[in-house]
mmCIF file of C-alpha atoms in Angstrom:
data_model
loop_
_atom_site.group_PDB
_atom_site.id
_atom_site.type_symbol
_atom_site.label_atom_id
_atom_site.label_comp_id
_atom_site.label_asym_id
_atom_site.label_seq_id
_atom_site.Cartn_x
_atom_site.Cartn_y
_atom_site.Cartn_z
ATOM 1 C CA MET A 1 24.178 84.604 8.830
ATOM 2 C CA LYS A 2 22.739 81.082 8.805
ATOM 3 C CA THR A 3 19.449 82.449 7.529
ATOM 4 C CA LEU A 4 21.214 84.190 4.653
ATOM 5 C CA ARG A 5 22.955 80.924 3.682
ATOM 6 C CA VAL A 6 19.664 79.036 3.662
ATOM 7 C CA PHE A 7 18.059 81.790 1.547
ATOM 8 C CA ALA A 8 20.938 81.699 -0.942
ATOM 9 C CA ILE A 9 20.658 77.903 -1.295
ATOM 10 C CA MET A 10 16.899 78.140 -1.870
ATOM 11 C CA LEU A 11 17.412 80.837 -4.482
ATOM 12 C CA VAL A 12 19.906 78.641 -6.371
ATOM 13 C CA LEU A 13 17.477 75.681 -6.286
ATOM 14 C CA ILE A 14 14.531 77.790 -7.511
ATOM 15 C CA THR A 15 16.657 79.256 -10.331
ATOM 16 C CA GLY A 16 17.772 75.753 -11.375
ATOM 17 C CA ILE A 17 14.212 74.388 -11.375
ATOM 18 C CA THR A 18 12.990 77.373 -13.442
ATOM 19 C CA ALA A 19 15.855 76.935 -15.921
ATOM 20 C CA CYS A 20 15.021 73.218 -16.288
ATOM 21 C CA LYS A 21 11.363 74.044 -16.936
ATOM 22 C CA ASP A 22 12.338 76.623 -19.564
ATOM 23 C CA GLU A 23 14.691 74.119 -21.246
ATOM 24 C CA LYS A 24 11.929 71.488 -21.254
ATOM 25 C CA LYS A 25 9.525 74.038 -22.724
ATOM 26 C CA ASP A 26 12.000 74.906 -25.475
ATOM 27 C CA ALA A 27 12.622 71.224 -26.159
ATOM 28 C CA ASN A 28 8.867 70.594 -26.439
ATOM 29 C CA LYS A 29 8.597 73.512 -28.857
ATOM 30 C CA GLU A 30 11.361 72.005 -31.019
ATOM 31 C CA ILE A 31 9.684 68.579 -30.999
ATOM 32 C CA SER A 32 6.355 70.185 -31.890
ATOM 33 C CA LYS A 33 8.023 72.141 -34.700
ATOM 34 C CA ASP A 34 9.702 68.984 -36.050
ATOM 35 C CA THR A 35 6.390 67.111 -35.895
ATOM 36 C CA GLU A 36 4.686 69.878 -37.885
ATOM 37 C CA THR A 37 7.457 69.758 -40.496
ATOM 38 C CA THR A 38 7.118 65.965 -40.762
ATOM 39 C CA LYS A 39 3.350 66.260 -41.198
ATOM 40 C CA THR A 40 3.838 68.861 -43.925
ATOM 41 C CA VAL A 41 6.228 66.560 -45.798
ATOM 42 C CA GLU A 42 3.939 63.548 -45.395
ATOM 43 C CA THR A 43 0.826 65.335 -46.660
ATOM 44 C CA LYS A 44 2.538 67.063 -49.597
ATOM 45 C CA LYS A 45 0.695 65.997 -52.762
ATOM 46 C CA VAL A 46 2.635 64.964 -55.867
ATOM 47 C CA LYS A 47 1.285 66.648 -58.974
ATOM 48 C CA ILE A 48 -0.068 64.401 -61.729
ATOM 49 C CA THR A 49 1.386 65.302 -65.126
ATOM 50 C CA LEU A 50 0.642 64.228 -68.697
ATOM 51 C CA GLU A 51 3.477 64.369 -71.241
ATOM 52 C CA LYS A 52 3.574 63.427 -74.911
ATOM 53 C CA LEU A 53 5.495 60.195 -75.517
ATOM 54 C CA GLU A 54 8.154 60.428 -78.210
ATOM 55 C CA GLY A 55 10.948 58.238 -79.562
ATOM 56 C CA SER A 56 8.992 55.179 -80.716
ATOM 57 C CA PRO A 57 9.634 53.666 -84.164
ATOM 58 C CA ALA A 58 6.845 54.863 -86.475
ATOM 59 C CA TYR A 59 6.028 51.715 -88.473
ATOM 60 C CA ALA A 60 4.303 53.996 -90.982
ATOM 61 C CA ASP A 61 3.995 51.199 -93.565
ATOM 62 C CA ALA A 62 2.774 48.482 -91.178
ATOM 63 C CA VAL A 63 -0.420 46.746 -92.336
ATOM 64 C CA LEU A 64 -3.054 44.700 -90.504
ATOM 65 C CA ALA A 65 -5.864 42.979 -92.449
ATOM 66 C CA MET A 66 -8.491 40.441 -91.348
ATOM 67 C CA ASP A 67 -8.844 37.346 -93.549
ATOM 68 C CA ALA A 68 -11.213 35.333 -91.350
ATOM 69 C CA PRO A 69 -14.009 35.238 -90.639
ATOM 70 C CA GLU A 70 -14.739 36.205 -94.250
ATOM 71 C CA ASP A 71 -18.437 36.603 -93.520
ATOM 72 C CA THR A 72 -19.049 38.884 -90.542
ATOM 73 C CA LYS A 73 -22.579 37.449 -90.230
ATOM 74 C CA ILE A 74 -21.968 34.369 -88.081
ATOM 75 C CA THR A 75 -25.024 32.221 -87.329
ATOM 76 C CA THR A 76 -23.347 29.816 -84.886
ATOM 77 C CA VAL A 77 -22.708 31.216 -81.401
ATOM 78 C CA GLY A 78 -19.440 30.211 -79.712
ATOM 79 C CA GLU A 79 -15.790 30.134 -80.685
ATOM 80 C CA VAL A 80 -14.856 32.059 -83.808
ATOM 81 C CA ASP A 81 -11.614 31.525 -85.753
ATOM 82 C CA PHE A 82 -9.812 34.803 -86.470
ATOM 83 C CA ASN A 83 -6.968 35.070 -88.925
ATOM 84 C CA PHE A 84 -5.078 38.272 -89.713
ATOM 85 C CA THR A 85 -2.436 39.173 -92.261
ATOM 86 C CA VAL A 86 0.408 41.323 -90.937
ATOM 87 C CA ASN A 87 2.822 43.090 -93.287
ATOM 88 C CA ASN A 88 5.917 45.211 -92.534
ATOM 89 C CA TYR A 89 5.607 44.376 -88.838
ATOM 90 C CA ASN A 90 6.857 41.433 -86.746
ATOM 91 C CA LEU A 91 4.567 40.016 -84.090
ATOM 92 C CA GLY A 92 6.481 38.607 -81.100
ATOM 93 C CA GLU A 93 9.463 40.916 -81.615
ATOM 94 C CA GLN A 94 10.659 43.404 -78.996
ATOM 95 C CA THR A 95 10.190 47.020 -80.102
ATOM 96 C CA THR A 96 13.473 48.920 -80.265
ATOM 97 C CA GLY A 97 14.172 52.279 -78.601
ATOM 98 C CA PRO A 98 14.138 53.832 -75.118
ATOM 99 C CA ASN A 99 10.419 53.362 -74.457
ATOM 100 C CA THR A 100 10.846 49.591 -74.083
ATOM 101 C CA THR A 101 12.495 50.154 -70.688
ATOM 102 C CA LEU A 102 10.612 53.365 -69.823
ATOM 103 C CA LEU A 103 7.155 51.753 -69.881
ATOM 104 C CA ALA A 104 5.544 48.481 -68.814
ATOM 105 C CA ASN A 105 6.684 46.114 -71.553
ATOM 106 C CA SER A 106 5.482 42.697 -72.688
ATOM 107 C CA GLY A 107 8.197 40.064 -72.718
ATOM 108 C CA LYS A 108 6.256 38.321 -75.495
ATOM 109 C CA GLY A 109 6.891 41.252 -77.825
ATOM 110 C CA GLN A 110 4.733 43.074 -80.366
ATOM 111 C CA HIS A 111 1.128 42.002 -80.705
ATOM 112 C CA ILE A 112 -2.437 42.771 -81.815
ATOM 113 C CA HIS A 113 -4.860 44.596 -79.522
ATOM 114 C CA PHE A 114 -8.272 42.966 -80.079
ATOM 115 C CA ILE A 115 -11.101 45.150 -78.748
ATOM 116 C CA LEU A 116 -14.760 44.183 -78.830
ATOM 117 C CA ASN A 117 -17.373 46.855 -78.026
ATOM 118 C CA ASN A 118 -14.693 49.134 -76.503
ATOM 119 C CA GLN A 119 -14.094 46.674 -73.645
ATOM 120 C CA PRO A 120 -10.553 45.985 -72.305
ATOM 121 C CA TYR A 121 -8.441 44.480 -75.069
ATOM 122 C CA SER A 122 -7.005 41.003 -75.353
ATOM 123 C CA ALA A 123 -3.412 40.783 -76.632
ATOM 124 C CA HIS A 124 -2.525 38.305 -79.396
ATOM 125 C CA TYR A 125 1.053 37.512 -80.387
ATOM 126 C CA THR A 126 0.198 35.369 -83.405
ATOM 127 C CA PRO A 127 -1.994 36.290 -86.404
ATOM 128 C CA SER A 128 -4.411 33.375 -85.864
ATOM 129 C CA PHE A 129 -6.438 32.658 -82.723
ATOM 130 C CA LYS A 130 -9.898 31.700 -81.456
ATOM 131 C CA LYS A 131 -12.269 33.975 -79.533
ATOM 132 C CA GLU A 132 -15.551 33.230 -77.794
ATOM 133 C CA ILE A 133 -18.076 35.708 -79.219
ATOM 134 C CA PRO A 134 -21.548 35.861 -77.634
ATOM 135 C CA GLU A 135 -24.762 36.369 -79.566
ATOM 136 C CA GLY A 136 -25.469 39.935 -80.663
ATOM 137 C CA VAL A 137 -24.106 42.753 -82.790
ATOM 138 C CA HIS A 138 -20.486 43.514 -81.890
ATOM 139 C CA HIS A 139 -18.101 46.257 -82.965
ATOM 140 C CA LEU A 140 -14.572 44.996 -83.437
ATOM 141 C CA VAL A 141 -11.514 47.244 -83.511
ATOM 142 C CA ALA A 142 -8.119 45.510 -83.816
ATOM 143 C CA PHE A 143 -4.783 47.281 -84.292
ATOM 144 C CA LEU A 144 -1.066 46.608 -84.138
ATOM 145 C CA SER A 145 0.689 47.287 -80.844
ATOM 146 C CA ARG A 146 4.328 47.767 -79.924
ATOM 147 C CA SER A 147 5.752 45.520 -77.191
ATOM 148 C CA PHE A 148 5.119 48.295 -74.607
ATOM 149 C CA HIS A 149 1.475 48.495 -75.751
ATOM 150 C CA GLU A 150 1.609 51.726 -77.770
ATOM 151 C CA SER A 151 -0.705 51.433 -80.791
ATOM 152 C CA VAL A 152 0.607 51.815 -84.333
ATOM 153 C CA LYS A 153 -1.341 54.758 -85.711
ATOM 154 C CA ASN A 154 -1.800 54.720 -89.460
ATOM 155 C CA GLU A 155 -4.821 54.106 -91.687
ATOM 156 C CA ASN A 156 -3.640 50.566 -92.571
ATOM 157 C CA SER A 157 -2.695 49.344 -89.079
ATOM 158 C CA VAL A 158 -6.283 48.977 -87.867
ATOM 159 C CA VAL A 159 -9.254 46.733 -88.682
ATOM 160 C CA VAL A 160 -12.803 47.903 -87.955
ATOM 161 C CA LYS A 161 -15.639 45.378 -88.409
ATOM 162 C CA LYS A 162 -19.219 44.834 -87.326
ATOM 163 C CA LEU A 163 -19.879 41.214 -86.322
ATOM 164 C CA GLU A 164 -23.430 39.861 -86.271
ATOM 165 C CA VAL A 165 -23.521 36.641 -84.261
ATOM 166 C CA GLY A 166 -26.501 34.310 -83.828
ATOM 167 C CA GLU A 167 -29.801 33.684 -85.569
ATOM 168 C CA ASN A 168 -31.381 36.961 -84.456
ATOM 169 C CA PRO A 169 -28.599 39.302 -83.228
ATOM 170 C CA GLN A 170 -29.669 42.476 -81.427
ATOM 171 C CA ASP A 171 -27.630 45.697 -81.541
ATOM 172 C CA THR A 172 -27.575 46.952 -77.948
ATOM 173 C CA HIS A 173 -24.914 49.605 -78.633
ATOM 174 C CA GLY A 174 -26.384 51.492 -81.595
ATOM 175 C CA LEU A 175 -22.979 52.498 -82.949
ATOM 176 C CA ASP A 176 -22.729 54.124 -86.375
ATOM 177 C CA MET A 177 -19.221 52.985 -87.314
ATOM 178 C CA SER A 178 -18.815 55.838 -89.801
ATOM 179 C CA THR A 179 -19.056 58.557 -87.103
ATOM 180 C CA PRO A 180 -16.236 59.954 -84.889
ATOM 181 C CA THR A 181 -15.458 57.243 -82.347
ATOM 182 C CA LEU A 182 -13.054 56.919 -79.418
ATOM 183 C CA ILE A 183 -11.536 53.521 -78.553
ATOM 184 C CA TYR A 184 -9.758 53.126 -75.205
ATOM 185 C CA SER A 185 -6.518 51.114 -75.045
ATOM 186 C CA ARG A 186 -4.155 51.943 -72.104
ATOM 187 C CA PRO A 187 -3.576 52.079 -69.129
ATOM 188 C CA LYS A 188 -4.915 48.634 -68.226
ATOM 189 C CA GLY A 189 -4.720 46.222 -65.314
ATOM 190 C CA LYS A 190 -2.158 46.282 -62.493
ATOM 191 C CA TYR A 191 1.237 47.988 -62.302
ATOM 192 C CA THR A 192 3.978 47.226 -59.781
ATOM 193 C CA GLY A 193 7.389 48.627 -58.849
ATOM 194 C CA LYS A 194 9.154 50.647 -61.537
ATOM 195 C CA ASP A 195 6.199 50.277 -63.942
ATOM 196 C CA THR A 196 4.139 52.616 -61.700
ATOM 197 C CA GLU A 197 6.397 55.597 -62.491
ATOM 198 C CA ASN A 198 5.341 56.044 -66.139
ATOM 199 C CA LEU A 199 1.909 54.883 -67.333
ATOM 200 C CA LEU A 200 1.113 54.892 -71.025
ATOM 201 C CA LEU A 201 -2.114 56.691 -71.954
ATOM 202 C CA ASP A 202 -3.127 55.534 -75.419
ATOM 203 C CA PHE A 203 -6.306 55.339 -77.471
ATOM 204 C CA PHE A 204 -7.533 55.055 -81.054
ATOM 205 C CA VAL A 205 -9.716 57.635 -82.775
ATOM 206 C CA LEU A 206 -11.791 56.709 -85.818
ATOM 207 C CA ASN A 207 -13.343 58.971 -88.489
ATOM 208 C CA THR A 208 -11.878 62.175 -87.066
ATOM 209 C CA LYS A 209 -8.682 64.136 -86.419
ATOM 210 C CA LEU A 210 -7.761 65.924 -83.214
ATOM 211 C CA SER A 211 -6.675 69.572 -83.204
ATOM 212 C CA GLU A 212 -6.665 72.690 -81.027
ATOM 213 C CA THR A 213 -9.601 74.161 -82.953
ATOM 214 C CA GLY A 214 -11.436 70.918 -83.731
ATOM 215 C CA HIS A 215 -12.155 67.667 -81.973
ATOM 216 C CA LYS A 216 -10.279 66.912 -78.736
ATOM 217 C CA VAL A 217 -9.970 64.216 -76.104
ATOM 218 C CA LYS A 218 -10.426 65.211 -72.467
ATOM 219 C CA ALA A 219 -8.604 62.959 -70.034
ATOM 220 C CA THR A 220 -9.638 63.092 -66.367
ATOM 221 C CA ILE A 221 -7.122 61.278 -64.164
ATOM 222 C CA ASN A 222 -8.001 61.023 -60.462
ATOM 223 C CA GLY A 223 -10.044 64.214 -60.889
ATOM 224 C CA GLU A 224 -7.282 66.163 -62.726
ATOM 225 C CA GLU A 225 -8.332 67.297 -66.222
ATOM 226 C CA PHE A 226 -6.085 67.361 -69.301
ATOM 227 C CA MET A 227 -7.013 68.367 -72.861
ATOM 228 C CA ILE A 228 -5.393 66.379 -75.680
ATOM 229 C CA THR A 229 -5.389 68.113 -79.065
ATOM 230 C CA GLU A 230 -3.108 65.725 -80.954
ATOM 231 C CA TRP A 231 -3.599 62.022 -81.579
ATOM 232 C CA ALA A 232 -0.440 60.840 -79.869
ATOM 233 C CA PRO A 233 0.543 58.585 -76.952
ATOM 234 C CA HIS A 234 1.171 60.219 -73.584
ATOM 235 C CA ILE A 235 2.857 59.354 -70.287
ATOM 236 C CA ILE A 236 1.077 59.804 -66.962
ATOM 237 C CA LYS A 237 3.457 60.622 -64.089
ATOM 238 C CA GLY A 238 3.043 61.422 -60.391
ATOM 239 C CA LEU A 239 0.298 58.892 -59.688
ATOM 240 C CA PRO A 240 -0.290 57.702 -56.101
ATOM 241 C CA MET A 241 -0.261 54.038 -55.151
ATOM 242 C CA GLY A 242 -3.645 52.340 -55.079
ATOM 243 C CA GLU A 243 -6.574 52.653 -57.451
ATOM 244 C CA VAL A 244 -6.309 55.196 -60.270
ATOM 245 C CA THR A 245 -9.335 56.273 -62.315
ATOM 246 C CA ILE A 246 -9.015 57.405 -65.935
ATOM 247 C CA GLN A 247 -11.886 58.860 -67.943
ATOM 248 C CA LEU A 248 -11.618 59.729 -71.647
ATOM 249 C CA GLU A 249 -14.169 61.831 -73.563
ATOM 250 C CA LEU A 250 -14.251 62.701 -77.265
ATOM 251 C CA LEU A 251 -15.331 66.358 -77.548
ATOM 252 C CA ASP A 252 -16.334 68.544 -80.475
ATOM 253 C CA GLU A 253 -14.896 71.982 -81.305
ATOM 254 C CA ASN A 254 -17.207 73.570 -78.709
ATOM 255 C CA GLY A 255 -16.139 71.254 -75.920
ATOM 256 C CA LYS A 256 -19.346 69.177 -76.063
ATOM 257 C CA LEU A 257 -19.332 65.390 -75.893
ATOM 258 C CA ILE A 258 -19.707 63.903 -79.384
ATOM 259 C CA PRO A 259 -22.669 61.459 -79.388
ATOM 260 C CA GLY A 260 -21.684 57.816 -79.534
ATOM 261 C CA PRO A 261 -21.777 54.818 -77.157
ATOM 262 C CA PHE A 262 -17.979 54.631 -76.837
ATOM 263 C CA ASN A 263 -17.085 58.321 -76.706
ATOM 264 C CA LYS A 264 -17.074 58.522 -72.908
ATOM 265 C CA VAL A 265 -15.297 55.720 -71.103
ATOM 266 C CA THR A 266 -14.012 55.255 -67.546
ATOM 267 C CA ARG A 267 -11.454 52.669 -66.428
ATOM 268 C CA SER A 268 -9.592 51.899 -63.203
ATOM 269 C CA VAL A 269 -6.079 50.516 -62.774
ATOM 270 C CA THR A 270 -4.146 49.532 -59.650
ATOM 271 C CA LEU A 271 -0.629 50.640 -58.650
ATOM 272 C CA THR A 272 1.363 48.792 -55.976
ATOM 273 C CA ASN A 273 4.945 48.968 -54.693
#
């Protein structure tokens, strides 16, 4: 009888230990499953999208003209005085509409984008300013910009000039300014906080029109390709924090790069929380 009692107690203990092991096993499975789910969520990639930007005031009659320098052959190297005339457009004013809060916006208001040799622009909020121009042949493109950096796109809102600076300026770019040309504008620089959600993609095209059957701009953003068939501003969404690379290419109707020193350009911008 005593032996039977001892056996019964041992059986209960063994059953309890086995049950505990099974429960622990099940618990480990649940933890493992949760960990896998967490990993899946963490590694899920947000898709980069490119959408046409709409809703900006058109400024169809805005005019930009360059009054100085009158002679674009400048023998003295150094600071050059630039003076522009602006009509039907107010520099320093905030652009109206929803895009002022949607995009990174300049508190100084509307301005001129001054681009030399398709390098990153300098922004100017008054029509007169000085710029240091090195010796050489330089290709100037200047156009009116809204306060959130979207270019005003009409035939009178842009100035295109060739500047020859110095006694013996050399043309290292070889640009024919009458041929189809792509000029990069945005995105530019660093973006933080809310400004990282919607990045403006904007550029200027000269001596051509974009269409589905004609010339196009291919945008490659962090390796993702997008074809732009209309000259219009766009919004980039879904970008990761850190460095973002944007490449623009002006293509012909067959998808081939149109010859020209500025028709393929790559820029990097930085996004931080």
